[in-house]
mmCIF file of C-alpha atoms in Angstrom:
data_model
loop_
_atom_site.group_PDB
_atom_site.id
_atom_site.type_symbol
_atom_site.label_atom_id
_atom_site.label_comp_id
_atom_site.label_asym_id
_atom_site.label_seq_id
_atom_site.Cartn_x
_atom_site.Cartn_y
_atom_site.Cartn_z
ATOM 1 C CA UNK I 1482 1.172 -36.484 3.323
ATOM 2 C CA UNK I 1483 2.758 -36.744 -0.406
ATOM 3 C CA UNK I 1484 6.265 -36.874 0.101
ATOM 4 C CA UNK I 1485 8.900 -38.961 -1.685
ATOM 5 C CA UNK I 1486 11.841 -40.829 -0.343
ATOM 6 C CA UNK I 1487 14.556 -38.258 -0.817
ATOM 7 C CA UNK I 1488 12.466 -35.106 0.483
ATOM 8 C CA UNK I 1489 11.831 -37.495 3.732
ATOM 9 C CA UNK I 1490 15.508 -38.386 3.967
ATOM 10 C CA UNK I 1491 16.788 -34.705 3.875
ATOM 11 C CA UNK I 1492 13.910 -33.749 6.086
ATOM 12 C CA UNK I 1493 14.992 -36.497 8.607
ATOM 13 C CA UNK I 1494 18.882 -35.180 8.420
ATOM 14 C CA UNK I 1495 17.584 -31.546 9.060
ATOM 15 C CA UNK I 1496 15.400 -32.081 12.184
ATOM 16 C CA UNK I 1497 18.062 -34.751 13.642
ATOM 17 C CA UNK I 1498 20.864 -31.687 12.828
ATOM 18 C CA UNK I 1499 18.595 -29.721 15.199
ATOM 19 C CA UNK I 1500 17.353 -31.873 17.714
ATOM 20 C CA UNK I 1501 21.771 -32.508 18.105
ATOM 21 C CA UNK I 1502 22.063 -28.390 18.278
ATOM 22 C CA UNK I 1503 23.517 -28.231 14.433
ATOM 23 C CA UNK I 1504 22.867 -24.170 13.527
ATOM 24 C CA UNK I 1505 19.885 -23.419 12.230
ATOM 25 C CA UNK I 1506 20.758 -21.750 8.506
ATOM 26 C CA UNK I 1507 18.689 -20.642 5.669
ATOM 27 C CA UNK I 1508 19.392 -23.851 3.737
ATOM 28 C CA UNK I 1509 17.616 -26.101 6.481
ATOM 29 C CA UNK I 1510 14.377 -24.210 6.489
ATOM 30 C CA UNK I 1511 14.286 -24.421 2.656
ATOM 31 C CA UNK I 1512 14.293 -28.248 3.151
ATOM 32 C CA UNK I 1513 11.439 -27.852 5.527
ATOM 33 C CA UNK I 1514 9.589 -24.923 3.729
ATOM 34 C CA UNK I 1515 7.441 -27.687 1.115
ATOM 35 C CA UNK I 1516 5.287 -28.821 3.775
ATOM 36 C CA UNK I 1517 1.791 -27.006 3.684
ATOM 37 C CA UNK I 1518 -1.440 -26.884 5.737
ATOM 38 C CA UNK I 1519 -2.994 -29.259 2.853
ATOM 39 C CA UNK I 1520 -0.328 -32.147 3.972
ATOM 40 C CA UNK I 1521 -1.973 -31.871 7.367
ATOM 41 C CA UNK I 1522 -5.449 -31.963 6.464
ATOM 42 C CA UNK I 1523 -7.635 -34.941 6.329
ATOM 43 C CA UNK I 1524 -8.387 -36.180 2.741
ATOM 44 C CA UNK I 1525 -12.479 -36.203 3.735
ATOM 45 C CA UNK I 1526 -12.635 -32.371 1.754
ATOM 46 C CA UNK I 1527 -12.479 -30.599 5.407
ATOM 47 C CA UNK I 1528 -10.954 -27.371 3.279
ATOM 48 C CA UNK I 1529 -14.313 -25.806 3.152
ATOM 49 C CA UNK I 1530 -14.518 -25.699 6.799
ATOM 50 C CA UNK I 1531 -13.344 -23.684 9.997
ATOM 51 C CA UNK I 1532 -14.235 -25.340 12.967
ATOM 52 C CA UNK I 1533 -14.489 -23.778 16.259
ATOM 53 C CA UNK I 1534 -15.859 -24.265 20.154
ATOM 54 C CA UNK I 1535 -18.504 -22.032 21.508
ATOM 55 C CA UNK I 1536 -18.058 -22.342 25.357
ATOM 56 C CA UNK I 1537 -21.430 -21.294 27.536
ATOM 57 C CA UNK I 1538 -20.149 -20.229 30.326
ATOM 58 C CA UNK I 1539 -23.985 -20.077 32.128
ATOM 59 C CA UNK I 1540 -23.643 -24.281 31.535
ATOM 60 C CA UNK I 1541 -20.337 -24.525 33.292
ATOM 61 C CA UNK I 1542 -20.327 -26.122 36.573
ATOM 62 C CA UNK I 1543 -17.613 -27.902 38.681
ATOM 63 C CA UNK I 1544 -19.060 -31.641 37.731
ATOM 64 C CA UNK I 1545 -19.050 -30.872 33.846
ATOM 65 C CA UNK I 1546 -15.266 -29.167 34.289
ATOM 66 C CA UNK I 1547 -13.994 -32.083 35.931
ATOM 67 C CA UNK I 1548 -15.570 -34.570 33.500
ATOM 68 C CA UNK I 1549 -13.985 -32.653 30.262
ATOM 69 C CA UNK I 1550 -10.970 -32.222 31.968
ATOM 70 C CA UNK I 1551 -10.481 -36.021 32.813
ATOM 71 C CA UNK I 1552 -12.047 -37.156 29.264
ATOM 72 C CA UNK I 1553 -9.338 -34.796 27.303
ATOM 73 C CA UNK I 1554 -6.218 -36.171 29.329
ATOM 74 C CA UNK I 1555 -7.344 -39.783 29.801
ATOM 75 C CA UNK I 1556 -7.706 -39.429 25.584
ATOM 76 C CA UNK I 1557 -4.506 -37.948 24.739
ATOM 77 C CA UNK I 1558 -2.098 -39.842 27.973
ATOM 78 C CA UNK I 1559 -1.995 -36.630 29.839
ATOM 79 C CA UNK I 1560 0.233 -36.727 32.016
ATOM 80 C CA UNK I 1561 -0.486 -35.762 36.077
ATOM 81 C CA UNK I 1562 3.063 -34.621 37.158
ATOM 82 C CA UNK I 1563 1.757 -33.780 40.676
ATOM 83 C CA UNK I 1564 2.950 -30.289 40.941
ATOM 84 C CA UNK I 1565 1.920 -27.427 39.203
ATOM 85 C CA UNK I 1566 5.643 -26.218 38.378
ATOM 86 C CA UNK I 1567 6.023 -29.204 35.727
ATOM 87 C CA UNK I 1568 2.221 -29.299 35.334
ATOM 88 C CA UNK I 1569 1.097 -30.325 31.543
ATOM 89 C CA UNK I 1570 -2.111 -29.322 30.708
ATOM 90 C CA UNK I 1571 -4.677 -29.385 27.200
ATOM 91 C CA UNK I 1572 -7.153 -28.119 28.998
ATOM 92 C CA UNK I 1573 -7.373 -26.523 32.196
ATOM 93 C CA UNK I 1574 -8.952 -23.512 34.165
ATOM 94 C CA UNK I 1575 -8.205 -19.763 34.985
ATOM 95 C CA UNK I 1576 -10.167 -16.941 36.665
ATOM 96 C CA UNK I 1577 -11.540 -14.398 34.171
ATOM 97 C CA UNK I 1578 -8.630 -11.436 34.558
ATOM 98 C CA UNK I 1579 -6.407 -13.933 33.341
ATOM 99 C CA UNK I 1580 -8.536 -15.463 30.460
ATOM 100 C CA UNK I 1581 -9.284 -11.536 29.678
ATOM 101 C CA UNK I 1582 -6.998 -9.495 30.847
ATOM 102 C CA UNK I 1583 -7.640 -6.404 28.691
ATOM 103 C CA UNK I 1584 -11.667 -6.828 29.853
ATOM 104 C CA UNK I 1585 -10.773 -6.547 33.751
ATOM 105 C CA UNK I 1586 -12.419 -3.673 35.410
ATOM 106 C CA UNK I 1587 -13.340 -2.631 38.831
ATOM 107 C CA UNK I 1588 -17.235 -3.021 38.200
ATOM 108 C CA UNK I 1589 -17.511 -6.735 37.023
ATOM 109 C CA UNK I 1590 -20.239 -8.343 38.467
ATOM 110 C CA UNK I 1591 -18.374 -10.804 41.447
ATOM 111 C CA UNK I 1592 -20.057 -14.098 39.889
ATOM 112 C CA UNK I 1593 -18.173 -13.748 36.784
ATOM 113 C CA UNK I 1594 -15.013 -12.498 38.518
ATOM 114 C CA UNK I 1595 -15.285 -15.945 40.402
ATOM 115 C CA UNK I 1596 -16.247 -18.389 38.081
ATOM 116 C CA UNK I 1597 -13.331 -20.685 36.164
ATOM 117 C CA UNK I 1598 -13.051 -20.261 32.940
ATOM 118 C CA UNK I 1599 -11.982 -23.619 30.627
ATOM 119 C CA UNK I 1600 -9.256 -22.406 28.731
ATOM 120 C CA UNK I 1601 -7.396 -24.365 25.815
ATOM 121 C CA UNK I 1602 -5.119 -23.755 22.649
ATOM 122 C CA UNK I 1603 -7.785 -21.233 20.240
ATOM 123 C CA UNK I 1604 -6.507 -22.598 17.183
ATOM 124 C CA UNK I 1605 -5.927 -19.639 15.592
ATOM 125 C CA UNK I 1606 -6.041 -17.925 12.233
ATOM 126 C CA UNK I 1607 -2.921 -16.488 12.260
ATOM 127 C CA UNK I 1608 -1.221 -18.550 15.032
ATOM 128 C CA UNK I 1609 2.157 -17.440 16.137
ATOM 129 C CA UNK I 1610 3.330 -20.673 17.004
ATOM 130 C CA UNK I 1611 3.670 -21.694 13.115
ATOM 131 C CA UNK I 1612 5.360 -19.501 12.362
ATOM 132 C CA UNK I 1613 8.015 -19.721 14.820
ATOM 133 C CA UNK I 1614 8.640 -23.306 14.561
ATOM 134 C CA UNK I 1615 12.085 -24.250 12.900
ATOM 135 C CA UNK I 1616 10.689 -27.709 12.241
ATOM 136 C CA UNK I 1617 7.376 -27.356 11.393
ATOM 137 C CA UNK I 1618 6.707 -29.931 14.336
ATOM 138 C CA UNK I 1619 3.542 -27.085 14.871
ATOM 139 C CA UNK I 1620 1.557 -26.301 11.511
ATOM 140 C CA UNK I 1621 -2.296 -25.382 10.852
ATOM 141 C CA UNK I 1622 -4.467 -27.402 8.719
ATOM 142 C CA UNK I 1623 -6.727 -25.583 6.032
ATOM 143 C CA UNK I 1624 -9.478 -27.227 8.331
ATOM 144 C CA UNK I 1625 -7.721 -24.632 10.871
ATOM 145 C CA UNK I 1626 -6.465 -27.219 13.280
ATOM 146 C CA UNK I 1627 -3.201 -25.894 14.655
ATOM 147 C CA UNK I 1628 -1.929 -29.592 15.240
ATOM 148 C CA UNK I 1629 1.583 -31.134 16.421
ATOM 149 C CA UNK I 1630 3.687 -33.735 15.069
ATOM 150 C CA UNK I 1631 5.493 -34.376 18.566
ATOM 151 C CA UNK I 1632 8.210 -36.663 16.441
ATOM 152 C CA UNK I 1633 9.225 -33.358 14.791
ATOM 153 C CA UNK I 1634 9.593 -31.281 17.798
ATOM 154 C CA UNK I 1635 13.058 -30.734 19.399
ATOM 155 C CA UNK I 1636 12.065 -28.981 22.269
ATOM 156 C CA UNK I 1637 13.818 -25.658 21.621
ATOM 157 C CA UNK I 1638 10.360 -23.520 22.790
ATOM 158 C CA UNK I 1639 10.032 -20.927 20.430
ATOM 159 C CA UNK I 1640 6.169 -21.865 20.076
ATOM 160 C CA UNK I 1641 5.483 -21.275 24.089
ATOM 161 C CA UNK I 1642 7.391 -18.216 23.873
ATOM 162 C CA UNK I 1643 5.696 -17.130 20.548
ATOM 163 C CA UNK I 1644 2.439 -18.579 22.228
ATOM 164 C CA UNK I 1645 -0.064 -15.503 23.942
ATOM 165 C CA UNK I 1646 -2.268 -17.361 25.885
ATOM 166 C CA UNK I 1647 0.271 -19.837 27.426
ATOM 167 C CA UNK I 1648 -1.725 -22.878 25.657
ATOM 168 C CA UNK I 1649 1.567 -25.037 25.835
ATOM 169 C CA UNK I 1650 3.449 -27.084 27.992
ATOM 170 C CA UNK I 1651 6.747 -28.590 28.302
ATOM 171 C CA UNK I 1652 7.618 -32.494 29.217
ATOM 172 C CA UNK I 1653 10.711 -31.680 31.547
ATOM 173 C CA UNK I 1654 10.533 -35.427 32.514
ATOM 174 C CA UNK I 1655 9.703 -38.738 31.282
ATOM 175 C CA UNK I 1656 5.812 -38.522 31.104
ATOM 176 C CA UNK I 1657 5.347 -42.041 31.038
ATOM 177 C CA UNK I 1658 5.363 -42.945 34.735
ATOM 178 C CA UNK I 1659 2.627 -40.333 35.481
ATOM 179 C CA UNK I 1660 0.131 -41.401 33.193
ATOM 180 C CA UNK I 1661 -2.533 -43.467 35.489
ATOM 181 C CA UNK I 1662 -3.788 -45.390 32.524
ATOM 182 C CA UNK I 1663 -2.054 -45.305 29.017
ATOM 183 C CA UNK I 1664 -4.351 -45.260 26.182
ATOM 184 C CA UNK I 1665 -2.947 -47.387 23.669
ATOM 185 C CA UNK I 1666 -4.710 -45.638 20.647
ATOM 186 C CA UNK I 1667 -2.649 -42.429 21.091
ATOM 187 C CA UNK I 1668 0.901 -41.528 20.997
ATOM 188 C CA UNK I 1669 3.080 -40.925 24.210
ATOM 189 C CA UNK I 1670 5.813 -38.336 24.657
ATOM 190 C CA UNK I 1671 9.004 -37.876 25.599
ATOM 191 C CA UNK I 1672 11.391 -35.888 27.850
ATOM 192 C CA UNK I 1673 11.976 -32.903 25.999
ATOM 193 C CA UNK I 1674 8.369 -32.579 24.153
ATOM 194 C CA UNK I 1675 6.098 -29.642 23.932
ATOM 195 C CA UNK I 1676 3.087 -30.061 24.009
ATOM 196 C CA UNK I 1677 -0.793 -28.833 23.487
ATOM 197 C CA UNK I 1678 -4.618 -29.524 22.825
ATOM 198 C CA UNK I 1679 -4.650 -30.235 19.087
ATOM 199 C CA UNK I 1680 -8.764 -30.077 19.049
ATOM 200 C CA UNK I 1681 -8.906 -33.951 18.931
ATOM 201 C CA UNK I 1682 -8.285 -33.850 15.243
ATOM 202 C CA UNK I 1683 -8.196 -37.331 14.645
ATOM 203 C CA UNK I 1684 -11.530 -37.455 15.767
ATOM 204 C CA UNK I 1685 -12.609 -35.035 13.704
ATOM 205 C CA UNK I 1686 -11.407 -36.670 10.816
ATOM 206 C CA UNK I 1687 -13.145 -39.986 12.077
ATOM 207 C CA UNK I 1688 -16.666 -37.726 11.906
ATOM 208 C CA UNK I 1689 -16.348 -36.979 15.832
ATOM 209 C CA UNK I 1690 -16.477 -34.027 17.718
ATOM 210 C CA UNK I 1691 -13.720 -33.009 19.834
ATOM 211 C CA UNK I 1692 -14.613 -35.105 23.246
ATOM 212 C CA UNK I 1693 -14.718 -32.020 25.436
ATOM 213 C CA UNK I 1694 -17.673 -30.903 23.485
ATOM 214 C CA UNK I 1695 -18.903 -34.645 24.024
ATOM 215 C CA UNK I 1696 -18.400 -34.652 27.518
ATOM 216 C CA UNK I 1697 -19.455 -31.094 28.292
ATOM 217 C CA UNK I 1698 -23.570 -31.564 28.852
ATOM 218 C CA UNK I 1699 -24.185 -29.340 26.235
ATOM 219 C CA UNK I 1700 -21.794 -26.032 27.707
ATOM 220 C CA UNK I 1701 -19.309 -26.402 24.522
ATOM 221 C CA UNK I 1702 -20.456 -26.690 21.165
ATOM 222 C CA UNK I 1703 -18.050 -27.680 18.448
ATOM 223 C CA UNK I 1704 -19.058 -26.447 14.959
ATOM 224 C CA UNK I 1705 -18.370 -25.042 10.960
ATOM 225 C CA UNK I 1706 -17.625 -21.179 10.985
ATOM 226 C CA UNK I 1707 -18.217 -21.723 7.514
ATOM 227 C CA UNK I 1708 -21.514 -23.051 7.639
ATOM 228 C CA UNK I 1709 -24.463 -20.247 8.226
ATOM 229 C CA UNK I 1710 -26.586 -23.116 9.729
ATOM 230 C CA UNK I 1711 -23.972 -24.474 11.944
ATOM 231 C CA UNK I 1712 -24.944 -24.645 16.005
ATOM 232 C CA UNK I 1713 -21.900 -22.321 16.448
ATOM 233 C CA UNK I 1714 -22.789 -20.042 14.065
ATOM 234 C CA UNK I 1715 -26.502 -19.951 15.674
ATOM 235 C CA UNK I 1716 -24.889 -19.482 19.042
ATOM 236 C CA UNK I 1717 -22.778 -16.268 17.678
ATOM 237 C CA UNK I 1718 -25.099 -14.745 15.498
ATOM 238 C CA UNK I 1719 -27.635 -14.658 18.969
ATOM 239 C CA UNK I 1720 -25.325 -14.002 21.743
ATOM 240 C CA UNK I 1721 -22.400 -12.019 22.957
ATOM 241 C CA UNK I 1722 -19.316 -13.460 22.643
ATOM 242 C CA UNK I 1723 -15.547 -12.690 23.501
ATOM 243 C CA UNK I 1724 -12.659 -14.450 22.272
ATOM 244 C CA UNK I 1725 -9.501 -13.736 24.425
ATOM 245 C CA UNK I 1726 -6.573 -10.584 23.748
ATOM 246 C CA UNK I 1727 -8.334 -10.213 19.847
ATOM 247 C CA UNK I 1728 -5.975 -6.960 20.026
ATOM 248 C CA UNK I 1729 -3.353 -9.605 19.153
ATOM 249 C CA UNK I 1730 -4.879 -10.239 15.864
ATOM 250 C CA UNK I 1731 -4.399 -13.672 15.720
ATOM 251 C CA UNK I 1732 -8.300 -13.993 15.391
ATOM 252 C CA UNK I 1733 -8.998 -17.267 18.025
ATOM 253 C CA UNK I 1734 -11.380 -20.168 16.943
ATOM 254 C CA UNK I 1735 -12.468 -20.176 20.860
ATOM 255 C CA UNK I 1736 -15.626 -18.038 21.466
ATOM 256 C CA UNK I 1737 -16.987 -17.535 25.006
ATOM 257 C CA UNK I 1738 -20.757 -16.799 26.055
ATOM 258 C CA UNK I 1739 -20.819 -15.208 29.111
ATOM 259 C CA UNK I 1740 -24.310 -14.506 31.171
ATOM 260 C CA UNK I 1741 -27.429 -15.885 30.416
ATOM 261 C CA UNK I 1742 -28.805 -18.632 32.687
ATOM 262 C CA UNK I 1743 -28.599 -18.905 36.273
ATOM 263 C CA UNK I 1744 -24.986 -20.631 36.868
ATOM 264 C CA UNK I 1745 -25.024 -23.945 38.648
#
């Protein structure tokens, strides 16, 4: 990020103002307002690209669920608060008339109206939690990676409220003590931190894909919208998809692929 010492400084003052419940006024956001999705963005020229995660649903089985679910939080010190009230989740599972609410109906074959869907933040085009954030803690990278700086965030919530597929969660306690085994190479929370799947972006920047397509057995497939030759542009151009609520407009990076093989 290009930023020189006096635009850090009253940046600083601003979010501390906040984070100490200082009002919120016009002048504070104009501070804020020079950061763009470009200061976010990895210098490796990832501005021609979109990425985006093709789930299969017919490759989804308990086994593969589990093992991206445990690779995601053991990666980014997830923590396991033991109850579902305080739960904090990236990545997690729901039925399908909860994934797709508007797609519900009375005839839906019972396999699909069974099976658990992964569900995660869709990294949207036109996220509403951006634009909702008074301290540009959230933002979206030209890559479009809606990320989070959690040392900007002061907790106030407007991105979960803002947020229509409830992709974040809240730290209402020190997450520290319920992390089984603290990964070193990525930054813990605090009390008083949202917080959400950020589509293992500094991965992607190291060349990686996001290590729930890694871990997935082939059922998610991370690729370049961008790219007409790209796996996930293969995958959409051939098959059915649905994205969840698209009525919303916000125009989701997550595509599902539902039917096809035998589930396990």
């Amino acid at each position: 990020m290009s930023i020189n010492r006096r635009d850090f400084l009253k940046k600083a003052g601003v979010i501390t103002a906040l984070g100490l419940g200082g009002a919120i006024t016009l002048d504070a956001f104009e501070i804020l307002e020079p950061l763009k999705a470009a200061d976010f963005t990895s210098p490796e020229g990832l501005a021609d690209k979109r990425w985006a995660l093709v789930i299969d649903m017919s490759k989804i089985d308990q086994a593969t669920i589990d093992e991206v679910i445990a690779a995601c939080h053991d990666l980014h010190n997830v923590p396991d608060m033991g109850n579902a009230k305080d739960e904090i989740k990236w990545i997690w599972t729901d039925s399908f008339e909860h994934v797709f609410p508007g797609e519900e109906n009375h005839y839906l074959d019972e396999t699909t109206k069974k099976i658990p869907f992964l569900t995660l933040c869709n990294h949207c085009d036109h996220p509403p939690c951006v634009r909702v954030c008074p301290t540009q803690a959230t933002f979206r990278r030209e890559d479009g990676v809606v990320g989070m700086d959690m040392h900007r965030c002061i907790g106030c919530r407007f991105c979960m409220a803002a947020c229509p597929y409830g992709a974040r969660s809240f730290n209402y306690w020190d997450p520290t003590p319920h992390i089984k085994e603290i990964n070193p190479d990525y930054p813990r929370r605090s009390k008083g931190v949202v917080e959400k799947c950020n589509l293992c972006m500094d991965r992607i920047d190291q060349g990686k894909e996001p290590v729930c397509a890694e871990k997935s057995n082939g059922a998610i497939v991370f690729g370049n919208l961008e790219d007409p030759n790209s796996a996930v542009r293969e995958l959409l151009s051939t098959n059915y998809s649905m994205r969840r609520k698209p009525e919303l407009g916000t125009q989701p990076s997550v595509y599902y692929l539902i039917g096809g093989e035998e589930r396990a």
